[in-house]
Short mmCIF file of C-alpha atoms and ligand atoms in Angstrom, two decimals:
data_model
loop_
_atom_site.label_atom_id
_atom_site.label_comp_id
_atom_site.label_asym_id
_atom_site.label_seq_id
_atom_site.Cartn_x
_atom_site.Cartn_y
_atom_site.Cartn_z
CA UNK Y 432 89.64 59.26 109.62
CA UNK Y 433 90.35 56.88 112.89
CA UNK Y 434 89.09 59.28 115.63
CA UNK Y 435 92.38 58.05 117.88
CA UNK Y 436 94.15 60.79 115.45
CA UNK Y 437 94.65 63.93 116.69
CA UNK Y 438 93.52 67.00 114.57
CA UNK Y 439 95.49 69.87 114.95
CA UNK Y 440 93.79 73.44 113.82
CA UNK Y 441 96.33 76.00 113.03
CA UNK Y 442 94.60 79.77 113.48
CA UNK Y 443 91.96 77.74 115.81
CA UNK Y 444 91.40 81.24 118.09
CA UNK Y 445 90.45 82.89 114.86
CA UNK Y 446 86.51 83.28 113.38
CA UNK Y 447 86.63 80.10 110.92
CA UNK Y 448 88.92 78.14 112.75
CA UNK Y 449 87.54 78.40 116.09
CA UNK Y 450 84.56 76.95 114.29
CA UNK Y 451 86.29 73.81 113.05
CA UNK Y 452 87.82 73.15 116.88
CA UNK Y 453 84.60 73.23 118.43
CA UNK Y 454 83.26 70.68 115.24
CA UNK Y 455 85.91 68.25 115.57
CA UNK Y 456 85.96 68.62 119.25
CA UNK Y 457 82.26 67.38 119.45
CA UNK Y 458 82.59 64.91 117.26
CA UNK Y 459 84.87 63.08 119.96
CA UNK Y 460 88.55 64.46 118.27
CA UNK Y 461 90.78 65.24 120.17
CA UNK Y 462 91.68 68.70 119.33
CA UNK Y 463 94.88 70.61 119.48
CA UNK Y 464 95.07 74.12 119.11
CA UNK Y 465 98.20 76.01 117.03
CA UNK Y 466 97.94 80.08 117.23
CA UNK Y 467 100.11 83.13 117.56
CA UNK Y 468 97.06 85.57 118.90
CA UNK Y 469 97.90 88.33 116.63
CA UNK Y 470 94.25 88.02 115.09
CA UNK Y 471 92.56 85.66 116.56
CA UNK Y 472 91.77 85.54 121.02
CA UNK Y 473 91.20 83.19 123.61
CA UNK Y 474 87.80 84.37 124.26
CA UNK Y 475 87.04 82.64 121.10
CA UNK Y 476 88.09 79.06 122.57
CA UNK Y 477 86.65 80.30 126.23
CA UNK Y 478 84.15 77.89 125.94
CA UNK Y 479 86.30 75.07 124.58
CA UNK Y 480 88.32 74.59 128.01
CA UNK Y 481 89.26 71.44 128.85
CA UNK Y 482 88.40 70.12 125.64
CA UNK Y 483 91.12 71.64 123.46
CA UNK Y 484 94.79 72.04 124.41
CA UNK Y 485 96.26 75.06 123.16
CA UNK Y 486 100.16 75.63 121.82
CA UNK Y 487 100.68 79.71 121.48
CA UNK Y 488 103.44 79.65 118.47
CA UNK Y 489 103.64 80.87 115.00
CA UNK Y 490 102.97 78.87 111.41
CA UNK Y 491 106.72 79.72 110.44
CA UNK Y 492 108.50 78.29 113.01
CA UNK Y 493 109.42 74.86 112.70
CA UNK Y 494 110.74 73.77 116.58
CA UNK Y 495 107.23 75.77 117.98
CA UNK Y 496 104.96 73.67 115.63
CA UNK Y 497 106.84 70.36 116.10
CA UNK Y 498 105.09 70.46 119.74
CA UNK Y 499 102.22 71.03 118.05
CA UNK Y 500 102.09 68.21 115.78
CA UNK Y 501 102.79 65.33 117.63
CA UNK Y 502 100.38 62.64 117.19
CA UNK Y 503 98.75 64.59 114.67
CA UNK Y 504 96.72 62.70 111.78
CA UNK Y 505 95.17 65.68 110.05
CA UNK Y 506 95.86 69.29 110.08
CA UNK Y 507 93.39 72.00 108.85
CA UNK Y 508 95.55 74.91 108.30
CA UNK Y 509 93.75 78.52 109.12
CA UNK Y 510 96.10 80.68 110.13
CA UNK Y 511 97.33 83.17 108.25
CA UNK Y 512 97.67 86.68 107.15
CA UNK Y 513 94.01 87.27 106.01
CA UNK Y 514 93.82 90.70 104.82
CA UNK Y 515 92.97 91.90 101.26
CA UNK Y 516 93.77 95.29 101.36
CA UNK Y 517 96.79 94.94 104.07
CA UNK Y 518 98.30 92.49 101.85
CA UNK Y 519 98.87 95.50 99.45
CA UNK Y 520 100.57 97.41 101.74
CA UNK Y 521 102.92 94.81 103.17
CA UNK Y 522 102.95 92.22 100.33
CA UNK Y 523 106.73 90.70 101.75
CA UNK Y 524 104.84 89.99 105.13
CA UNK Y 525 101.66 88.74 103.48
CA UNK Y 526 104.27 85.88 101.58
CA UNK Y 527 106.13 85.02 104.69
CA UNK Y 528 103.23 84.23 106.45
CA UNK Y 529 101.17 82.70 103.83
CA UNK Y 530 103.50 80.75 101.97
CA UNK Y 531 106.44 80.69 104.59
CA UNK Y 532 104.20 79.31 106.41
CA UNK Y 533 102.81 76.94 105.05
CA UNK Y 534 105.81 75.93 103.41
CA UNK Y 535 107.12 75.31 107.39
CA UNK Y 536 103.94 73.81 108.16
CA UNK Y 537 104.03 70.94 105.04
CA UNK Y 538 107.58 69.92 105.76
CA UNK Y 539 106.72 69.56 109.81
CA UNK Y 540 103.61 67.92 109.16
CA UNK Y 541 105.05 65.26 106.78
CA UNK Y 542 107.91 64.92 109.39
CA UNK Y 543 105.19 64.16 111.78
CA UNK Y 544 103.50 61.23 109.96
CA UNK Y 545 100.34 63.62 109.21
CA UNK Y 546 97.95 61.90 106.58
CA UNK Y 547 96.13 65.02 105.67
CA UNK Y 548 96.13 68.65 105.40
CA UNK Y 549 93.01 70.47 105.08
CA UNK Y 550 93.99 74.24 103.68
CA UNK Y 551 91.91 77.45 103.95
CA UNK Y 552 92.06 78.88 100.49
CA UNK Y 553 90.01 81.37 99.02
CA UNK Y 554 87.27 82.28 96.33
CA UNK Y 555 90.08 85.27 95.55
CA UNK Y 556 92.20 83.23 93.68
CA UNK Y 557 89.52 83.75 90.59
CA UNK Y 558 89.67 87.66 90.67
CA UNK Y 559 87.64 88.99 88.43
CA UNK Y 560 86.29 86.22 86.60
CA UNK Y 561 82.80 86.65 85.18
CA UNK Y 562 83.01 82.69 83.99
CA UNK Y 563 79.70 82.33 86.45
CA UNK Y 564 79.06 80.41 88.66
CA UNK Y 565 82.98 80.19 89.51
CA UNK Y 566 83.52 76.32 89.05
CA UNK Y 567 87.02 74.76 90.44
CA UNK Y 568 88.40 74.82 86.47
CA UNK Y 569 87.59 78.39 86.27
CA UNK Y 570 90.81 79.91 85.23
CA UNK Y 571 92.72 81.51 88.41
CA UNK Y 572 93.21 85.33 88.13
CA UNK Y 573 94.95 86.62 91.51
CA UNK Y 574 94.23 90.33 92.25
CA UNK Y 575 95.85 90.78 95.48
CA UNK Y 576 98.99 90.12 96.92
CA UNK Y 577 96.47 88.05 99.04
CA UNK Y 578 95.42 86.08 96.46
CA UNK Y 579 98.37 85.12 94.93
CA UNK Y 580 99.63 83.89 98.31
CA UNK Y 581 96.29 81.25 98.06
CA UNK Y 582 97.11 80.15 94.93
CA UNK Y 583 100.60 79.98 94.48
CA UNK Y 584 100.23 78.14 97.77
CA UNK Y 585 97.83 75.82 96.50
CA UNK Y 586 99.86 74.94 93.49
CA UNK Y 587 102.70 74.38 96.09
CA UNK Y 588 100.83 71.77 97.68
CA UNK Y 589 99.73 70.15 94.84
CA UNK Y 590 103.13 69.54 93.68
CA UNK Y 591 104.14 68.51 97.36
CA UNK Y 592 101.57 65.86 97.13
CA UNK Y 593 103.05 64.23 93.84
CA UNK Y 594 105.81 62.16 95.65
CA UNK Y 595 105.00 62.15 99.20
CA UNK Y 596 102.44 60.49 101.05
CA UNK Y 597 100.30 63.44 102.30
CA UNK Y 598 97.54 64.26 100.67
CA UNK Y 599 95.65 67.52 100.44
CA UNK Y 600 92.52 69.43 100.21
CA UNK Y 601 92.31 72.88 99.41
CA UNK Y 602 89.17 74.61 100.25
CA UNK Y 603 88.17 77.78 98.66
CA UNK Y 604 86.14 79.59 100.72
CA UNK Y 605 83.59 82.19 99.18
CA UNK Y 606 82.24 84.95 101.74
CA UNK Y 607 82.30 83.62 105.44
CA UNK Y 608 80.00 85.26 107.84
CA UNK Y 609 78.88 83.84 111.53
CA UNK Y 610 79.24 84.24 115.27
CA UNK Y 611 82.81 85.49 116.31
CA UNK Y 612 83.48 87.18 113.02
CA UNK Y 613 85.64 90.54 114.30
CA UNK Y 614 83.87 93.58 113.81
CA UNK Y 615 86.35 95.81 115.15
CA UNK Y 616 88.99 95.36 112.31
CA UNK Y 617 89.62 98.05 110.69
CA UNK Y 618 88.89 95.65 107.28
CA UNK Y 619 85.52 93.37 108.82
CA UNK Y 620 83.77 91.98 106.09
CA UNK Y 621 80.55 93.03 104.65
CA UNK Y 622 78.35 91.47 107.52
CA UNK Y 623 80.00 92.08 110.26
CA UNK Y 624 80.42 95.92 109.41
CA UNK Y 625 76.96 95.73 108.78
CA UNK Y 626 76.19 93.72 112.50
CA UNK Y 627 78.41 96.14 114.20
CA UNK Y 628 77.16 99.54 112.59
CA UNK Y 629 73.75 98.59 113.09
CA UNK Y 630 74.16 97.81 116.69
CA UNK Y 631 75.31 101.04 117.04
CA UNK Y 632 72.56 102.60 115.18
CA UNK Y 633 74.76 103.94 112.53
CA UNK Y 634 73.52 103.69 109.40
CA UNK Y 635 74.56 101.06 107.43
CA UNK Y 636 77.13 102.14 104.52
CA UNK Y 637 76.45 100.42 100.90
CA UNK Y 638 79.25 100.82 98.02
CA UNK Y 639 77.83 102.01 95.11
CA UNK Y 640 73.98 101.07 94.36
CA UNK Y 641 74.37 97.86 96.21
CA UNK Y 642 73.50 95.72 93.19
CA UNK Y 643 77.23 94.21 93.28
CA UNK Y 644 76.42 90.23 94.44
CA UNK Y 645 78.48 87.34 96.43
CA UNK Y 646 77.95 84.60 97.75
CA UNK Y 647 77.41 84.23 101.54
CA UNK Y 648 78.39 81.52 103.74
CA UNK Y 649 77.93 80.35 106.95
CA UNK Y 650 80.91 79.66 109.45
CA UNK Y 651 78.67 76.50 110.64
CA UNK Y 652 78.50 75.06 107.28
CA UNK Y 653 82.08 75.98 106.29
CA UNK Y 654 83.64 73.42 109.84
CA UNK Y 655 80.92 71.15 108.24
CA UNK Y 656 83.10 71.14 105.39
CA UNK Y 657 86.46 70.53 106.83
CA UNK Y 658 84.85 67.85 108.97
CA UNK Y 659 83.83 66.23 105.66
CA UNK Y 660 87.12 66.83 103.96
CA UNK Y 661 89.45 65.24 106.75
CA UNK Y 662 87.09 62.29 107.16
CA UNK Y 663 87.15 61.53 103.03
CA UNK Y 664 88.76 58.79 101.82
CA UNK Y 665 90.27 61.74 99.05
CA UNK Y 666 94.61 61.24 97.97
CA UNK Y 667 96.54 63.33 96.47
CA UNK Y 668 95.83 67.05 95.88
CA UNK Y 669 92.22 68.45 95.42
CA UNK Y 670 90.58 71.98 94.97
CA UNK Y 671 86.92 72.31 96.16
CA UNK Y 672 84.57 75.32 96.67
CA UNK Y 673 82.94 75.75 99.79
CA UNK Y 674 80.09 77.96 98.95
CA UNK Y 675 76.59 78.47 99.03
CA UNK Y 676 75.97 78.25 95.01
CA UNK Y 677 73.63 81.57 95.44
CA UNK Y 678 74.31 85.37 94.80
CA UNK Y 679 72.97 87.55 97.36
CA UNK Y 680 73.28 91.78 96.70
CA UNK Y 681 75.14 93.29 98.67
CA UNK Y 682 71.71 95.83 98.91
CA UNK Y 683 69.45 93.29 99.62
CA UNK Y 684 71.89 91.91 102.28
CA UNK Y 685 72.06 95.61 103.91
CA UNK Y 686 67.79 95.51 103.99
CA UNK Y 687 67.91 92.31 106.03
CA UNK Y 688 70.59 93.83 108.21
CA UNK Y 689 68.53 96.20 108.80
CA UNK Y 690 64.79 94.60 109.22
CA UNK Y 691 66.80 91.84 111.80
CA UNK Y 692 68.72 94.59 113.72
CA UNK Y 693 65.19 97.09 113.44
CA UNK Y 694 65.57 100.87 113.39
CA UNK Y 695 68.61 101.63 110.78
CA UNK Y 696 68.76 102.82 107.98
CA UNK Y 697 70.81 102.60 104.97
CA UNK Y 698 73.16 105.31 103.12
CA UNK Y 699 74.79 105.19 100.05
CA UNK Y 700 78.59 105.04 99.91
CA UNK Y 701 81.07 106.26 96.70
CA UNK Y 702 81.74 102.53 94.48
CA UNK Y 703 84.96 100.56 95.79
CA UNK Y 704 87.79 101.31 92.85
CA UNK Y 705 87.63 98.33 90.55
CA UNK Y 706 84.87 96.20 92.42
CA UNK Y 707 83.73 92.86 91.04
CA UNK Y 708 80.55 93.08 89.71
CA UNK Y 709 79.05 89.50 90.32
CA UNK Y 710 80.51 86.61 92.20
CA UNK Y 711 78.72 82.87 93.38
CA UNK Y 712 80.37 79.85 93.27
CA UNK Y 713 79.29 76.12 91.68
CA UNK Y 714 79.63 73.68 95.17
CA UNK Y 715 78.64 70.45 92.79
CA UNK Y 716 81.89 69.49 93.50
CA UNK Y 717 82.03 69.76 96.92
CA UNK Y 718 79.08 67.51 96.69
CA UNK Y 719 80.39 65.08 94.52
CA UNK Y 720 83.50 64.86 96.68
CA UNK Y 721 82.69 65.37 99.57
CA UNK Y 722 78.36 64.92 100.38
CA UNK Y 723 78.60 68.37 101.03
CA UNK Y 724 75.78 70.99 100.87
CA UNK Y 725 75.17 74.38 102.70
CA UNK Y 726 72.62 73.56 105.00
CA UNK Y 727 72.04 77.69 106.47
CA UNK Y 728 70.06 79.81 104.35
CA UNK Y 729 71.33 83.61 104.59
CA UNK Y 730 68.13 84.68 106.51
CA UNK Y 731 68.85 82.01 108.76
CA UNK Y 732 73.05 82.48 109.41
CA UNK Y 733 72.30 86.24 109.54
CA UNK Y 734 69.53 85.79 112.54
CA UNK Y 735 72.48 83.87 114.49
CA UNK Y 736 74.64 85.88 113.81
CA UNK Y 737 72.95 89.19 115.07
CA UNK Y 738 71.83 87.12 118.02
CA UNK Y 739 75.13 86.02 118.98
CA UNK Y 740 76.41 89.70 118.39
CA UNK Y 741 74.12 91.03 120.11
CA UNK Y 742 74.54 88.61 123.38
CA UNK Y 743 78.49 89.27 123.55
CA UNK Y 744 77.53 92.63 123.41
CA UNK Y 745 75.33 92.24 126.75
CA UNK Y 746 78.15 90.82 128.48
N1 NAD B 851 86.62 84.86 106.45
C1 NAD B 851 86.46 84.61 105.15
O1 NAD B 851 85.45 85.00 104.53
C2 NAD B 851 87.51 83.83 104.40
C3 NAD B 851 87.34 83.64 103.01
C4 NAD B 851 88.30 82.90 102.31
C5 NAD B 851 89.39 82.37 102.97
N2 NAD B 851 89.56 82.59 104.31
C6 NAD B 851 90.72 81.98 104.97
O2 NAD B 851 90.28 81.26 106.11
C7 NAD B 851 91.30 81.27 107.12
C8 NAD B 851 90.72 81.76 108.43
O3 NAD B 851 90.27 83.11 108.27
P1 NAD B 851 89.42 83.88 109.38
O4 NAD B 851 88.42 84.70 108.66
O5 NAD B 851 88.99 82.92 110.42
O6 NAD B 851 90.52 84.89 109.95
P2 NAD B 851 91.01 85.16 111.45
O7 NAD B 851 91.93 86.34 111.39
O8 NAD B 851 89.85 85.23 112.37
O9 NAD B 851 91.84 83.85 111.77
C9 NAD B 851 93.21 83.67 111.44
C10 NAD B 851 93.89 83.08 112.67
O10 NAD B 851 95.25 82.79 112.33
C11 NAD B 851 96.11 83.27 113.38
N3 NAD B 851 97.40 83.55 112.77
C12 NAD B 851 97.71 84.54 111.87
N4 NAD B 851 99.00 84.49 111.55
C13 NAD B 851 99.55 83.45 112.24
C14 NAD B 851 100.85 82.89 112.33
N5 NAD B 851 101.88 83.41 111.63
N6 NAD B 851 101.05 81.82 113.13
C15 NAD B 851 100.02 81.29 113.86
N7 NAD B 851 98.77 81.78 113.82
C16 NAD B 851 98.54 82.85 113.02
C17 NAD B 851 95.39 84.49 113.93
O11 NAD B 851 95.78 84.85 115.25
C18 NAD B 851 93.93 84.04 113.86
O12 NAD B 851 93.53 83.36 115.03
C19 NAD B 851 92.42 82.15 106.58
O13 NAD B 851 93.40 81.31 106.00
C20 NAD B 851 91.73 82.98 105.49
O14 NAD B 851 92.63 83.41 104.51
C21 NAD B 851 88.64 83.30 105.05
#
């Protein structure tokens, strides 16, 4: 990618996408952020002032991303409604937004002469697939409203690629921890619950015996990824995992929690209704593809992230 294209990040004030701003903004981009705040904050682009410029709009309007877009070469296209368990209770809202969306987004972004989109997809479109590790020809098995919105929108794109001149790259993100992951939602994943209980000194709530396993990986290595995508010389439609390749318990992951944050314990919690048993993906593709490879080991990502928790905290 010619680094006179702009990038634009849509969700860029969220967790993952602020991540992929401040990448592509250090590696001399120049970075335009697309968000509607209704996750994501500014605090999480504080310190990208005067490096980023900033549109406030929302993925499915057309005329507020055409402002956006301008000059664009790649997009990497975050935003969107991100929770599992919400998505059951408002599945219409969860489709707007996720394939509305992006739907809106494609058609402006092709309008706008963009090369590339970079999409945010997710390990969920597998469900419950015990076909381990989860490679990208595992077969897709959507269990959420959420998930269905990732895949139907990836098969969406792929088609969209067939005749145009776009092409696309859907990453499927396993379990994303880091720095400016939000604790306070009411549905914060596994480490961040963990990060923000423990800070608290509450004790630190496991599901079941704990022996249920995912794979964990780090927000650093996950803009790594995008970076890599957008500046591959990849056409037409792909499907990659971004993933670690390892399983970690979801026990053993509470006991590090709890040595890094010192002085909590951990308590056992009733099992989660129909919870997968073991999940890790197969990233030889994203290495093949892309030169990718997870550089963070979990004892290392965790440590940053409690550190960086811990430090907002202070302010
Ligand atoms: N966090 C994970 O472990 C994980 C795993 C797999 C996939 N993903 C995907 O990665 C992407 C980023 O997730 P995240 O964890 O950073 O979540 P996040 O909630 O922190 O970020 C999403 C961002 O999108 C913005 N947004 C939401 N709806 C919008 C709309 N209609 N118009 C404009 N902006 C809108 C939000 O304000 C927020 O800033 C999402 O597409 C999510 O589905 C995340």
């Amino acid at each position: 990618m010619d680094k006179k294209f702009r990038v634009l990040v849509t969700g860029g004030c969220g967790f993952i996408g602020s991540h992929i701003a401040e990448k592509m903004a250090d590696a001399g981009y120049d970075v335009v952020i697309f968000d509607d705040l209704s996750s994501g904050t500014m605090e999480n682009i504080t310190h990208l002032s005067g490096r980023v410029k900033f549109f406030r709009g929302d993925v499915r309007n057309k005329k507020e991303l055409r402002g956006a877009l301008s000059g664009a070469g790649v997009v990497f296209h975050e935003a969107a409604f991100v929770s599992v368990p919400e998505s059951e209770k408002d599945p219409s809202r969860c489709f707007d937004i996720n394939l509305g969306g992006t739907i809106s987004l494609l058609e402006e972004a092709e309008r706008a002469g963009v090369e590339k989109v970079i999409f945010a997809s997710s390990c969920a479109v597998y469900g419950n697939n015990e076909d381990l590790p989860l490679t990208e020809n595992a077969g897709v098995s959507p269990g959420s409203p959420y998930a269905v919105s990732k895949s139907v929108a990836e098969q969406l794109m792929k088609e969209y690629c067939v005749r145009r001149p776009i092409s696309i790259t859907a990453l499927r993100y396993f379990n994303v921890y880091g720095p400016r992951q939000n604790p306070e939602s009411k549905y914060a994943a596994v480490v961040s619950k963990f990060i923000q209980d423990g800070g608290k000194k509450r004790k630190l709530s496991v599901e079941g015996d704990g022996s249920q396993t995912r794979d964990f990986i780090f927000v650093g290595d996950v803009a790594e990824a995008n970076m890599r995508a957008a500046q591959a010389s990849l056409k037409g439609f792909h499907a990659i995992n971004v993933c670690s390749g390892k399983e970690a318990s979801v026990m053993d992951l509470a006991k590090n929690m709890s040595l890094l944050i010192g002085n909590v314990s951990i308590e056992q919690a009733p099992p989660r209704a129909n919870d997968i048993a073991r999940s890790w993906g197969s990233g030889e593709k994203a290495l093949d593809l892309l030169g990718f490879s997870p550089k963070t080991s979990l004892i290392e990502g965790l440590k940053i992230t409690v550190e960086s928790y811990l430090e907002r905290k202070l302010r």
